[in-house]
Amino acid sequence: MTISIRPATKADVAQILTFIRALAEYEREPEAVMATEADLERDGFGPNPFYSCLIADVDGKPAGFAFYFFNYSTWLGRPGLYLEDLFVNVESRGLGVGKALLERVAAIAVEKGCPRLQWEVLDWNTPAVEFYRAMGAEFLDEWRNVRVTGEALRRLAGLKPASPEAGSAL
Amino acid sequence: MTISIRPATKADVAQILTFIRALAEYEREPEAVMATEADLERDGFGPNPFYSCLIADVDGKPAGFAFYFFNYSTWLGRPGLYLEDLFVNVESRGLGVGKALLERVAAIAVEKGCPRLQWEVLDWNTPAVEFYRAMGAEFLDEWRNVRVTGEALRRLAGLKPASPEAGSAL
């Protein structure tokens, strides 16, 4: 059995979307994926890509992916590497594919001069939490993630509601 | 009194660092800021900047800043706007400077096609938590932030420890 890790290309977009959907299902949000192949191609493979992606092949067949981009630490004055998604197909688990992906992502972080590799984990995902802890990861539990979306975002931006129906629900 | 919001330029780098340090002090981590003016200039004002920054002037004098970059939602297939830092000088608080900065950031998010504006707040910062809640923000408390840095990151990347001292501490 051979595990190999490679940067994704435009030709992998359908596969990336399949991995994104499978991960959303694992995260108990199967309906949450609105992304299309066209979105992923436009945003990942144009002149100024918003993200990068690695594919793990097991014996030449895609078995998992790591999806990342760069954030920035104002304290360190350096970009950090943010791992948005890490996923391995059910049938390829236990082979070291996730570890191989994570190691490659860490190597890219070091190579790009990023002093931090960061990601998120669901609090009920105990095996993942334990795995990360054993690896030397810290948990930044003092910080709460905040998000504004939809009508609240439009309102904050000083825009009118997108539709009368949405407006009346405010 | 006039509040005006403008994109930062290279000439603002010293001011940006002053704001970063003042915010770190507010966050009870005054020693945490390693960033230099050279770092901020290199990473924010080169050909492929890692971040963007807005300055709020009150009667022509810098009073606060918003420091942001783009992340990416694999579920939505769209970039999101991530607000790393938002800060207003003590003497300019209560004038609406923070709100004006946040509104401009939200307007940029909408303009850039970002369905989400996201940031973090310290769990003990109750006034901020309440302010964000009133604004329609959601708190993603099911997700824990995880980070690997320093020797743990080098180890994960398959590298030797940076120094014998660090190595012996493993």
Short mmCIF file of C-alpha atoms in Angstrom, two decimals:
data_model
loop_
_atom_site.label_atom_id
_atom_site.label_comp_id
_atom_site.label_asym_id
_atom_site.label_seq_id
_atom_site.Cartn_x
_atom_site.Cartn_y
_atom_site.Cartn_z
CA MET A 1 0.00 0.00 0.00
CA THR A 2 1.35 3.42 -1.00
CA ILE A 3 0.16 6.74 0.41
CA SER A 4 1.12 9.77 -1.61
CA ILE A 5 0.25 13.41 -1.02
CA ARG A 6 0.00 15.92 -3.88
CA PRO A 7 -1.35 19.44 -4.44
CA ALA A 8 -4.86 19.36 -5.91
CA THR A 9 -5.38 20.63 -9.46
CA LYS A 10 -8.46 21.94 -11.29
CA ALA A 11 -9.12 18.33 -12.35
CA ASP A 12 -9.74 17.38 -8.69
CA VAL A 13 -12.59 19.81 -8.08
CA ALA A 14 -15.36 17.17 -8.24
CA GLN A 15 -13.37 14.97 -5.84
CA ILE A 16 -12.80 17.89 -3.44
CA LEU A 17 -16.54 18.56 -3.36
CA THR A 18 -17.20 14.87 -2.65
CA PHE A 19 -14.79 15.06 0.32
CA ILE A 20 -16.41 18.31 1.57
CA ARG A 21 -19.85 16.64 1.48
CA ALA A 22 -18.61 13.51 3.24
CA LEU A 23 -17.01 15.63 5.98
CA ALA A 24 -20.21 17.67 6.43
CA GLU A 25 -22.09 14.41 6.89
CA TYR A 26 -19.58 13.29 9.53
CA GLU A 27 -20.04 16.67 11.22
CA ARG A 28 -23.83 16.04 11.31
CA GLU A 29 -24.58 18.85 8.85
CA PRO A 30 -25.18 17.02 5.55
CA GLU A 31 -27.51 19.76 4.27
CA ALA A 32 -25.00 22.56 4.90
CA VAL A 33 -22.96 22.22 1.71
CA MET A 34 -24.02 24.86 -0.85
CA ALA A 35 -20.64 24.95 -2.65
CA THR A 36 -20.52 23.88 -6.31
CA GLU A 37 -17.65 22.65 -8.48
CA ALA A 38 -17.70 26.04 -10.24
CA ASP A 39 -17.24 27.84 -6.89
CA LEU A 40 -14.28 25.66 -5.93
CA GLU A 41 -12.66 26.06 -9.34
CA ARG A 42 -13.10 29.86 -9.37
CA ASP A 43 -11.81 30.36 -5.82
CA GLY A 44 -8.99 27.84 -5.73
CA PHE A 45 -7.49 27.82 -9.19
CA GLY A 46 -7.64 31.42 -10.45
CA PRO A 47 -4.86 34.03 -10.37
CA ASN A 48 -5.41 34.92 -6.67
CA PRO A 49 -6.67 31.74 -5.05
CA PHE A 50 -8.48 31.93 -1.69
CA TYR A 51 -7.39 28.44 -0.67
CA SER A 52 -5.00 25.54 -1.32
CA CYS A 53 -5.75 21.84 -1.21
CA LEU A 54 -3.79 18.61 -0.88
CA ILE A 55 -5.07 15.23 -2.03
CA ALA A 56 -3.92 11.96 -0.44
CA ASP A 57 -3.93 9.02 -2.84
CA VAL A 58 -3.82 5.44 -1.58
CA ASP A 59 -2.51 3.18 -4.33
CA GLY A 60 -3.32 5.90 -6.83
CA LYS A 61 -6.93 6.46 -5.68
CA PRO A 62 -8.03 9.65 -3.81
CA ALA A 63 -8.56 8.74 -0.15
CA GLY A 64 -8.55 12.08 1.69
CA PHE A 65 -7.86 15.78 1.52
CA ALA A 66 -6.55 18.77 3.46
CA PHE A 67 -8.01 22.19 2.61
CA TYR A 68 -6.15 25.25 3.92
CA PHE A 69 -5.43 28.95 3.56
CA PHE A 70 -3.37 31.58 5.38
CA ASN A 71 -4.52 33.74 8.27
CA TYR A 72 -2.36 36.36 10.02
CA SER A 73 -1.13 36.87 13.56
CA THR A 74 -0.84 40.54 14.52
CA TRP A 75 1.07 39.45 17.65
CA LEU A 76 3.71 37.52 15.73
CA GLY A 77 3.74 39.63 12.57
CA ARG A 78 3.59 36.48 10.48
CA PRO A 79 1.03 34.56 8.44
CA GLY A 80 -0.30 31.38 9.99
CA LEU A 81 -1.59 28.30 8.24
CA TYR A 82 -5.27 27.63 8.85
CA LEU A 83 -6.49 24.11 8.16
CA GLU A 84 -10.17 24.40 7.25
CA ASP A 85 -10.85 20.73 6.44
CA LEU A 86 -9.05 17.42 6.96
CA PHE A 87 -10.85 14.26 5.91
CA VAL A 88 -10.13 10.63 5.11
CA ASN A 89 -12.62 8.25 3.49
CA VAL A 90 -14.06 5.61 5.85
CA GLU A 91 -12.47 2.74 3.90
CA SER A 92 -9.00 4.31 4.13
CA ARG A 93 -8.97 5.09 7.85
CA GLY A 94 -6.36 3.56 10.14
CA LEU A 95 -3.70 3.54 7.40
CA GLY A 96 -2.00 6.78 8.44
CA VAL A 97 -3.54 8.90 5.67
CA GLY A 98 -4.75 11.66 8.03
CA LYS A 99 -1.38 11.76 9.76
CA ALA A 100 0.42 11.97 6.40
CA LEU A 101 -1.81 14.88 5.34
CA LEU A 102 -1.33 16.69 8.65
CA GLU A 103 2.45 16.20 8.47
CA ARG A 104 2.56 17.64 4.96
CA VAL A 105 0.45 20.62 6.05
CA ALA A 106 2.83 21.19 8.99
CA ALA A 107 5.81 21.01 6.61
CA ILE A 108 4.18 23.62 4.34
CA ALA A 109 3.56 25.86 7.37
CA VAL A 110 7.24 25.66 8.40
CA GLU A 111 8.40 26.19 4.79
CA LYS A 112 6.19 29.29 4.42
CA GLY A 113 7.47 30.77 7.68
CA CYS A 114 4.20 30.30 9.58
CA PRO A 115 4.83 29.96 13.33
CA ARG A 116 1.33 28.53 13.85
CA LEU A 117 -0.81 25.82 12.37
CA GLN A 118 -4.39 26.27 13.48
CA TRP A 119 -7.74 24.56 13.02
CA GLU A 120 -11.03 23.80 14.82
CA VAL A 121 -12.50 20.65 16.25
CA LEU A 122 -16.06 19.87 17.35
CA ASP A 123 -16.18 19.55 21.13
CA TRP A 124 -17.92 16.15 20.98
CA ASN A 125 -15.24 14.68 18.69
CA THR A 126 -13.27 13.13 21.56
CA PRO A 127 -10.99 10.85 19.50
CA ALA A 128 -9.83 13.85 17.44
CA VAL A 129 -9.37 16.01 20.56
CA GLU A 130 -7.21 13.30 22.17
CA PHE A 131 -5.21 12.77 18.99
CA TYR A 132 -4.45 16.50 18.72
CA ARG A 133 -3.56 16.78 22.39
CA ALA A 134 -1.10 13.86 22.13
CA MET A 135 0.48 15.67 19.18
CA GLY A 136 1.26 18.72 21.34
CA ALA A 137 -1.64 20.92 20.24
CA GLU A 138 -3.06 23.62 22.54
CA PHE A 139 -6.78 24.37 22.89
CA LEU A 140 -7.66 28.07 22.94
CA ASP A 141 -10.83 27.70 24.96
CA GLU A 142 -10.86 31.28 26.26
CA TRP A 143 -11.78 32.51 22.78
CA ARG A 144 -15.34 32.26 21.43
CA ASN A 145 -15.99 32.23 17.69
CA VAL A 146 -18.46 34.88 16.59
CA ARG A 147 -20.18 35.15 13.23
CA VAL A 148 -22.56 37.54 11.50
CA THR A 149 -24.36 36.32 8.38
CA GLY A 150 -27.43 36.94 6.24
CA GLU A 151 -29.76 39.79 7.18
CA ALA A 152 -27.72 40.70 10.28
CA LEU A 153 -24.66 41.20 8.06
CA ARG A 154 -26.62 43.28 5.52
CA ARG A 155 -28.05 45.40 8.33
CA LEU A 156 -24.58 45.95 9.81
CA ALA A 157 -23.36 46.92 6.34
CA GLY A 158 -26.13 49.56 6.23
CA LEU A 159 -28.05 47.80 3.47
CA LYS A 160 -31.77 47.21 3.16
CA PRO A 161 -33.05 43.66 3.76
CA ALA A 162 -32.59 41.40 0.72
CA SER A 163 -36.36 40.79 0.38
CA PRO A 164 -39.60 42.09 1.97
CA GLU A 165 -40.15 38.64 3.56
CA ALA A 166 -36.73 38.74 5.20
CA GLY A 167 -37.41 42.35 6.23
CA SER A 168 -40.64 41.51 7.99
CA ALA A 169 -38.90 38.78 9.96
CA LEU A 170 -36.50 41.23 11.60
CA MET B 1 -16.48 65.79 15.72
CA THR B 2 -15.87 63.86 12.49
CA ILE B 3 -15.20 60.12 12.26
CA SER B 4 -13.74 58.96 8.98
CA ILE B 5 -12.67 55.48 7.95
CA ARG B 6 -9.94 54.89 5.37
CA PRO B 7 -7.76 52.00 4.16
CA ALA B 8 -4.36 52.00 5.86
CA THR B 9 -1.27 52.73 3.77
CA LYS B 10 2.41 51.90 4.28
CA ALA B 11 2.74 55.23 6.11
CA ASP B 12 0.41 53.90 8.86
CA VAL B 13 2.54 50.91 9.84
CA ALA B 14 3.90 52.47 13.07
CA GLN B 15 0.36 53.47 14.05
CA ILE B 16 -0.98 49.97 13.31
CA LEU B 17 1.71 48.47 15.57
CA THR B 18 0.77 50.93 18.33
CA PHE B 19 -2.86 49.79 18.07
CA ILE B 20 -1.83 46.09 18.06
CA ARG B 21 0.18 46.65 21.25
CA ALA B 22 -2.63 48.56 22.95
CA LEU B 23 -5.09 45.78 22.08
CA ALA B 24 -2.71 43.10 23.43
CA GLU B 25 -2.51 45.05 26.67
CA TYR B 26 -6.32 45.18 26.86
CA GLU B 27 -6.34 41.42 26.23
CA ARG B 28 -3.96 40.99 29.21
CA GLU B 29 -1.08 39.81 26.99
CA PRO B 30 1.14 42.91 26.74
CA GLU B 31 4.28 40.78 26.25
CA ALA B 32 2.82 38.79 23.36
CA VAL B 33 3.53 41.25 20.55
CA MET B 34 6.64 40.21 18.59
CA ALA B 35 5.59 41.91 15.33
CA THR B 36 7.74 44.74 13.99
CA GLU B 37 6.95 47.60 11.61
CA ALA B 38 9.02 45.77 8.96
CA ASP B 39 6.85 42.64 9.35
CA LEU B 40 3.64 44.61 8.97
CA GLU B 41 4.95 46.50 5.94
CA ARG B 42 6.20 43.32 4.22
CA ASP B 43 3.01 41.34 4.84
CA GLY B 44 0.38 44.03 4.29
CA PHE B 45 1.73 46.23 1.53
CA GLY B 46 3.56 43.94 -0.89
CA PRO B 47 2.24 42.44 -4.15
CA ASN B 48 0.30 39.62 -2.40
CA PRO B 49 -0.73 41.05 0.97
CA PHE B 50 -1.74 38.68 3.78
CA TYR B 51 -4.04 41.24 5.39
CA SER B 52 -5.93 44.50 4.97
CA CYS B 53 -6.38 47.27 7.50
CA LEU B 54 -8.74 50.21 8.03
CA ILE B 55 -7.89 53.26 10.13
CA ALA B 56 -10.56 55.35 11.86
CA ASP B 57 -9.62 59.01 12.23
CA VAL B 58 -11.42 61.28 14.68
CA ASP B 59 -10.99 64.89 13.61
CA GLY B 60 -8.06 63.80 11.47
CA LYS B 61 -6.24 61.86 14.23
CA PRO B 62 -5.99 58.02 14.22
CA ALA B 63 -8.36 56.69 16.90
CA GLY B 64 -8.81 53.02 16.04
CA PHE B 65 -8.28 50.25 13.51
CA ALA B 66 -9.77 47.11 12.00
CA PHE B 67 -7.37 44.41 10.77
CA TYR B 68 -8.80 41.69 8.52
CA PHE B 69 -8.16 39.03 5.89
CA PHE B 70 -10.17 36.45 3.99
CA ASN B 71 -10.85 32.90 5.07
CA TYR B 72 -12.89 30.35 3.08
CA SER B 73 -16.04 28.36 3.72
CA THR B 74 -16.01 24.94 2.07
CA TRP B 75 -19.73 24.62 2.89
CA LEU B 76 -20.70 27.87 1.16
CA GLY B 77 -18.04 27.82 -1.57
CA ARG B 78 -17.27 31.46 -0.83
CA PRO B 79 -14.57 33.47 0.92
CA GLY B 80 -15.50 34.91 4.31
CA LEU B 81 -14.15 38.02 5.94
CA TYR B 82 -12.21 37.35 9.13
CA LEU B 83 -11.75 40.28 11.48
CA GLU B 84 -8.53 39.65 13.39
CA ASP B 85 -8.40 42.89 15.40
CA LEU B 86 -10.80 45.74 16.18
CA PHE B 87 -9.61 48.41 18.56
CA VAL B 88 -10.42 51.98 19.59
CA ASN B 89 -8.18 54.18 21.76
CA VAL B 90 -9.48 54.72 25.30
CA GLU B 91 -9.91 58.46 24.78
CA SER B 92 -12.06 57.91 21.68
CA ARG B 93 -14.45 55.32 23.10
CA GLY B 94 -18.18 55.98 23.26
CA LEU B 95 -18.14 58.09 20.09
CA GLY B 96 -19.22 55.30 17.73
CA VAL B 97 -15.75 54.67 16.27
CA GLY B 98 -15.88 50.89 16.82
CA LYS B 99 -19.35 50.70 15.32
CA ALA B 100 -18.24 52.75 12.30
CA LEU B 101 -15.27 50.41 11.76
CA LEU B 102 -17.42 47.30 12.12
CA GLU B 103 -20.02 48.71 9.70
CA ARG B 104 -17.33 49.44 7.12
CA VAL B 105 -15.90 45.93 7.52
CA ALA B 106 -19.41 44.47 7.05
CA ALA B 107 -19.89 46.60 3.92
CA ILE B 108 -16.57 45.30 2.52
CA ALA B 109 -17.69 41.72 3.26
CA VAL B 110 -20.95 42.22 1.36
CA GLU B 111 -19.16 43.98 -1.52
CA LYS B 112 -16.62 41.14 -1.82
CA GLY B 113 -19.37 38.50 -1.87
CA CYS B 114 -18.56 37.09 1.57
CA PRO B 115 -21.64 35.54 3.20
CA ARG B 116 -19.94 35.57 6.61
CA LEU B 117 -18.13 38.05 8.77
CA GLN B 118 -16.32 36.22 11.54
CA TRP B 119 -14.11 37.04 14.51
CA GLU B 120 -13.27 35.90 18.07
CA VAL B 121 -14.01 37.35 21.46
CA LEU B 122 -12.52 36.55 24.87
CA ASP B 123 -15.11 34.77 27.00
CA TRP B 124 -14.64 37.20 29.93
CA ASN B 125 -15.26 40.25 27.73
CA THR B 126 -18.96 40.46 28.62
CA PRO B 127 -19.66 43.97 27.24
CA ALA B 128 -18.31 42.89 23.84
CA VAL B 129 -20.24 39.59 23.94
CA GLU B 130 -23.49 41.45 24.69
CA PHE B 131 -22.80 44.07 22.01
CA TYR B 132 -22.23 41.37 19.38
CA ARG B 133 -25.31 39.42 20.45
CA ALA B 134 -27.51 42.52 20.17
CA MET B 135 -26.13 43.00 16.66
CA GLY B 136 -27.42 39.58 15.58
CA ALA B 137 -24.13 37.65 15.86
CA GLU B 138 -24.08 33.89 16.54
CA PHE B 139 -21.58 32.19 18.87
CA LEU B 140 -20.11 28.95 17.53
CA ASP B 141 -19.43 27.41 20.93
CA GLU B 142 -19.43 23.82 19.70
CA TRP B 143 -16.11 24.44 17.93
CA ARG B 144 -12.81 24.50 19.83
CA ASN B 145 -9.79 26.35 18.43
CA VAL B 146 -6.71 24.17 18.18
CA ARG B 147 -3.15 25.31 17.54
CA VAL B 148 0.25 23.71 17.04
CA THR B 149 3.32 25.92 17.37
CA GLY B 150 7.06 25.79 18.08
CA GLU B 151 8.68 22.42 18.64
CA ALA B 152 5.38 20.53 18.31
CA LEU B 153 4.94 22.05 14.84
CA ARG B 154 8.52 21.23 13.81
CA ARG B 155 8.10 17.67 15.08
CA LEU B 156 4.85 17.28 13.13
CA ALA B 157 6.63 18.62 10.05
CA GLY B 158 9.23 15.86 10.50
CA LEU B 159 12.03 18.29 11.41
CA LYS B 160 14.64 18.05 14.14
CA PRO B 161 14.20 20.29 17.19
CA ALA B 162 15.45 23.85 16.58
CA SER B 163 18.08 23.58 19.37
CA PRO B 164 19.50 20.90 21.71
CA GLU B 165 17.90 22.68 24.70
CA ALA B 166 14.49 22.54 23.05
CA GLY B 167 15.16 18.93 22.12
CA SER B 168 15.97 17.85 25.65
CA ALA B 169 12.74 19.42 26.89
CA LEU B 170 10.62 17.10 24.75
#
